[in-house]
Short mmCIF file of C-alpha atoms in Angstrom, two decimals:
data_model
loop_
_atom_site.label_atom_id
_atom_site.label_comp_id
_atom_site.label_asym_id
_atom_site.label_seq_id
_atom_site.Cartn_x
_atom_site.Cartn_y
_atom_site.Cartn_z
CA UNK G 1 135.20 100.34 94.31
CA UNK G 2 133.58 100.21 97.73
CA UNK G 3 133.69 103.16 100.12
CA UNK G 4 136.67 103.05 102.46
CA UNK G 5 135.57 105.49 105.15
CA UNK G 6 132.45 107.09 106.62
CA UNK G 7 132.62 110.15 104.35
CA UNK G 8 132.73 108.04 101.18
CA UNK G 9 129.93 105.84 102.48
CA UNK G 10 127.68 108.83 103.19
CA UNK G 11 128.41 110.21 99.71
CA UNK G 12 127.59 106.88 98.04
CA UNK G 13 124.38 106.44 100.05
CA UNK G 14 123.18 109.94 99.07
CA UNK G 15 124.16 109.36 95.43
CA UNK G 16 122.14 106.15 95.21
CA UNK G 17 119.07 107.83 96.75
CA UNK G 18 119.48 110.75 94.33
CA UNK G 19 119.54 108.37 91.35
CA UNK G 20 116.34 106.71 92.60
CA UNK G 21 114.73 110.14 93.03
CA UNK G 22 115.68 111.17 89.48
CA UNK G 23 114.25 107.91 88.13
CA UNK G 24 111.06 108.57 90.12
CA UNK G 25 110.68 111.92 88.35
CA UNK G 26 110.42 110.11 84.99
CA UNK G 27 107.38 108.10 86.12
CA UNK G 28 103.97 109.25 84.86
CA UNK G 29 102.17 108.28 88.08
CA UNK G 30 103.76 109.28 91.35
CA UNK G 31 102.98 108.45 94.92
CA UNK G 32 105.20 108.72 97.93
CA UNK G 33 108.78 107.68 97.12
CA UNK G 34 110.25 105.03 99.42
CA UNK G 35 114.06 105.32 99.66
CA UNK G 36 116.40 103.25 101.80
CA UNK G 37 118.95 104.93 104.03
CA UNK G 38 121.73 102.68 105.28
CA UNK G 39 122.19 102.52 109.05
CA UNK G 40 125.91 103.21 108.59
CA UNK G 41 124.99 106.51 106.91
CA UNK G 42 122.75 107.47 109.83
CA UNK G 43 125.44 106.62 112.37
CA UNK G 44 128.19 108.40 110.36
CA UNK G 45 126.44 111.77 110.10
CA UNK G 46 126.77 113.64 113.42
CA UNK G 47 123.72 115.96 113.15
CA UNK G 48 121.21 117.68 110.83
CA UNK G 49 120.09 114.43 109.23
CA UNK G 50 118.17 115.02 106.02
CA UNK G 51 119.45 118.54 105.37
CA UNK G 52 121.98 117.65 102.65
CA UNK G 53 119.52 115.33 100.89
CA UNK G 54 116.82 118.00 101.06
CA UNK G 55 119.20 120.42 99.31
CA UNK G 56 119.74 117.80 96.59
CA UNK G 57 115.99 117.14 96.19
CA UNK G 58 114.69 120.72 95.98
CA UNK G 59 116.31 121.66 92.62
CA UNK G 60 114.73 118.47 91.23
CA UNK G 61 111.29 119.65 92.34
CA UNK G 62 111.00 117.11 95.15
CA UNK G 63 110.34 117.86 98.80
CA UNK G 64 110.80 115.83 101.97
CA UNK G 65 107.05 115.38 102.43
CA UNK G 66 107.06 113.31 99.20
CA UNK G 67 109.74 110.96 100.56
CA UNK G 68 109.57 108.07 103.00
CA UNK G 69 112.99 107.02 104.25
CA UNK G 70 113.27 103.29 104.89
CA UNK G 71 115.73 102.38 107.64
CA UNK G 72 116.86 99.06 109.05
CA UNK G 73 117.04 99.18 112.84
CA UNK G 74 118.46 95.70 113.34
CA UNK G 75 121.61 95.64 115.48
CA UNK G 76 121.98 99.43 115.76
CA UNK G 77 125.15 100.16 117.75
CA UNK G 78 124.08 103.60 119.06
CA UNK G 79 120.30 103.70 119.63
CA UNK G 80 120.33 107.21 121.16
CA UNK G 81 122.08 108.68 118.08
CA UNK G 82 119.73 106.75 115.81
CA UNK G 83 116.65 108.12 117.61
CA UNK G 84 118.00 111.71 117.33
CA UNK G 85 118.76 111.18 113.63
CA UNK G 86 115.28 109.87 112.87
CA UNK G 87 113.74 112.78 114.80
CA UNK G 88 115.80 115.14 112.62
CA UNK G 89 114.53 113.48 109.44
CA UNK G 90 110.93 113.70 110.69
CA UNK G 91 111.35 117.38 111.66
CA UNK G 92 112.28 118.13 108.04
CA UNK G 93 109.12 116.44 106.75
CA UNK G 94 110.40 113.00 105.76
CA UNK G 95 108.20 110.07 106.72
CA UNK G 96 109.99 107.11 108.29
CA UNK G 97 109.60 103.42 107.50
CA UNK G 98 111.32 100.80 109.64
CA UNK G 99 112.29 97.76 107.59
CA UNK G 100 112.96 94.15 108.58
CA UNK G 101 111.13 94.53 111.89
CA UNK G 102 111.22 91.25 113.77
CA UNK G 103 114.28 89.83 111.99
CA UNK G 104 116.16 89.27 115.24
CA UNK G 105 114.08 91.02 117.90
CA UNK G 106 110.74 92.72 118.49
CA UNK G 107 111.90 95.92 120.22
CA UNK G 108 108.68 97.90 120.61
CA UNK G 109 110.28 100.47 122.95
CA UNK G 110 112.86 101.36 120.27
CA UNK G 111 110.13 101.33 117.62
CA UNK G 112 107.98 103.71 119.69
CA UNK G 113 110.94 106.08 120.12
CA UNK G 114 111.46 106.18 116.33
CA UNK G 115 107.77 106.97 115.65
CA UNK G 116 107.69 105.45 112.16
CA UNK G 117 104.79 105.94 109.76
CA UNK G 118 105.34 102.44 108.32
CA UNK G 119 106.74 99.20 109.76
CA UNK G 120 107.80 96.51 107.28
CA UNK G 121 107.69 93.05 108.82
CA UNK G 122 110.71 90.89 108.10
CA UNK G 123 110.19 87.85 105.88
CA UNK G 124 111.64 85.60 108.61
CA UNK G 125 108.97 86.77 111.03
CA UNK G 126 106.31 86.00 108.44
CA UNK G 127 107.83 82.59 107.69
CA UNK G 128 108.08 81.64 111.37
CA UNK G 129 104.35 80.91 111.47
CA UNK G 130 104.04 82.65 114.81
CA UNK G 131 100.79 84.51 115.47
CA UNK G 132 101.03 88.01 114.06
CA UNK G 133 97.79 89.49 115.37
CA UNK G 134 99.30 90.93 118.57
CA UNK G 135 102.42 92.21 116.80
CA UNK G 136 100.30 93.96 114.16
CA UNK G 137 97.94 95.37 116.81
CA UNK G 138 100.91 96.74 118.79
CA UNK G 139 102.32 98.40 115.66
CA UNK G 140 98.92 99.92 114.87
CA UNK G 141 98.72 101.17 118.49
CA UNK G 142 101.91 103.16 117.80
CA UNK G 143 100.13 104.89 114.92
CA UNK G 144 102.10 103.12 112.20
CA UNK G 145 100.90 101.18 109.19
CA UNK G 146 102.10 97.61 108.64
CA UNK G 147 103.73 96.62 105.35
CA UNK G 148 104.73 93.22 104.00
CA UNK G 149 106.82 92.51 100.95
CA UNK G 150 106.60 89.54 98.64
CA UNK G 151 105.89 88.15 95.24
CA UNK G 152 102.64 89.53 93.85
CA UNK G 153 99.99 86.85 94.13
CA UNK G 154 96.41 86.35 95.16
CA UNK G 155 97.63 84.43 98.20
CA UNK G 156 99.79 87.34 99.33
CA UNK G 157 96.85 89.73 98.99
CA UNK G 158 94.46 87.40 100.85
CA UNK G 159 96.99 86.86 103.64
CA UNK G 160 97.49 90.61 103.96
CA UNK G 161 93.76 91.20 104.21
CA UNK G 162 93.25 88.49 106.82
CA UNK G 163 96.15 89.76 108.94
CA UNK G 164 95.10 93.45 108.80
CA UNK G 165 98.19 94.40 106.82
CA UNK G 166 97.89 97.98 105.56
CA UNK G 167 100.40 98.01 102.69
CA UNK G 168 101.89 95.54 100.22
CA UNK G 169 105.22 95.96 98.48
CA UNK G 170 104.75 93.36 95.77
CA UNK G 171 107.01 92.49 92.89
CA UNK G 172 106.75 90.20 89.90
CA UNK G 173 107.96 86.64 90.36
CA UNK G 174 111.44 85.97 89.08
CA UNK G 175 111.86 83.04 86.76
CA UNK G 176 114.94 80.88 86.90
CA UNK G 177 116.44 79.14 83.90
CA UNK G 178 115.85 75.40 83.91
CA UNK G 179 118.38 73.45 85.94
CA UNK G 180 119.28 76.24 88.38
CA UNK G 181 118.43 75.59 92.01
CA UNK G 182 118.24 77.99 94.88
CA UNK G 183 119.94 76.31 97.81
CA UNK G 184 120.16 79.06 100.41
CA UNK G 185 117.22 79.26 102.77
CA UNK G 186 114.86 77.38 100.43
CA UNK G 187 112.82 76.03 103.35
CA UNK G 188 112.06 79.49 104.67
CA UNK G 189 110.91 80.68 101.26
CA UNK G 190 108.58 77.69 100.96
CA UNK G 191 107.06 78.54 104.34
CA UNK G 192 106.75 82.20 103.38
CA UNK G 193 104.97 81.27 100.15
CA UNK G 194 102.66 78.97 102.09
CA UNK G 195 101.88 81.75 104.58
CA UNK G 196 101.17 84.18 101.78
#
């Protein structure tokens, strides 16, 4: 059953992040935990962003400085509230990662106001074959690291090195059973693979 109102949505979003945090605790090697926070959650909570989640994390032995919250800033309906919310998260010790940057716009003023530690470039921006050097330099000038996501390959790693990408979020390639075709957006994936 999907959440029907803002309160249920906030509860579900926190629950999912808590499950990821508990799974993280079972891992033998731990780095900084990257957890997504839905924009609807951010816009639904009026103030004190991060406080409730911090109270959930502490009994588990986790602290905000071990967590990077990944947020999608695309099509945010209330930028001022969003900026205040992200400032609240940062004041509690959470690092911020902006995901899907460049999907529909390159809003560097909004990005600067959010002060993220990490900016994940959107796959569509990577597939567009537009020059990335200036975009990456502008992100670095804000003090943020640049991250790209893709299928783990030598090409992806080489591309990241050539483009001055700081971080890779790589995953194993998925195999499809014979006879199954992927119809949606196949051209963009081919261009992304070629770019990587």
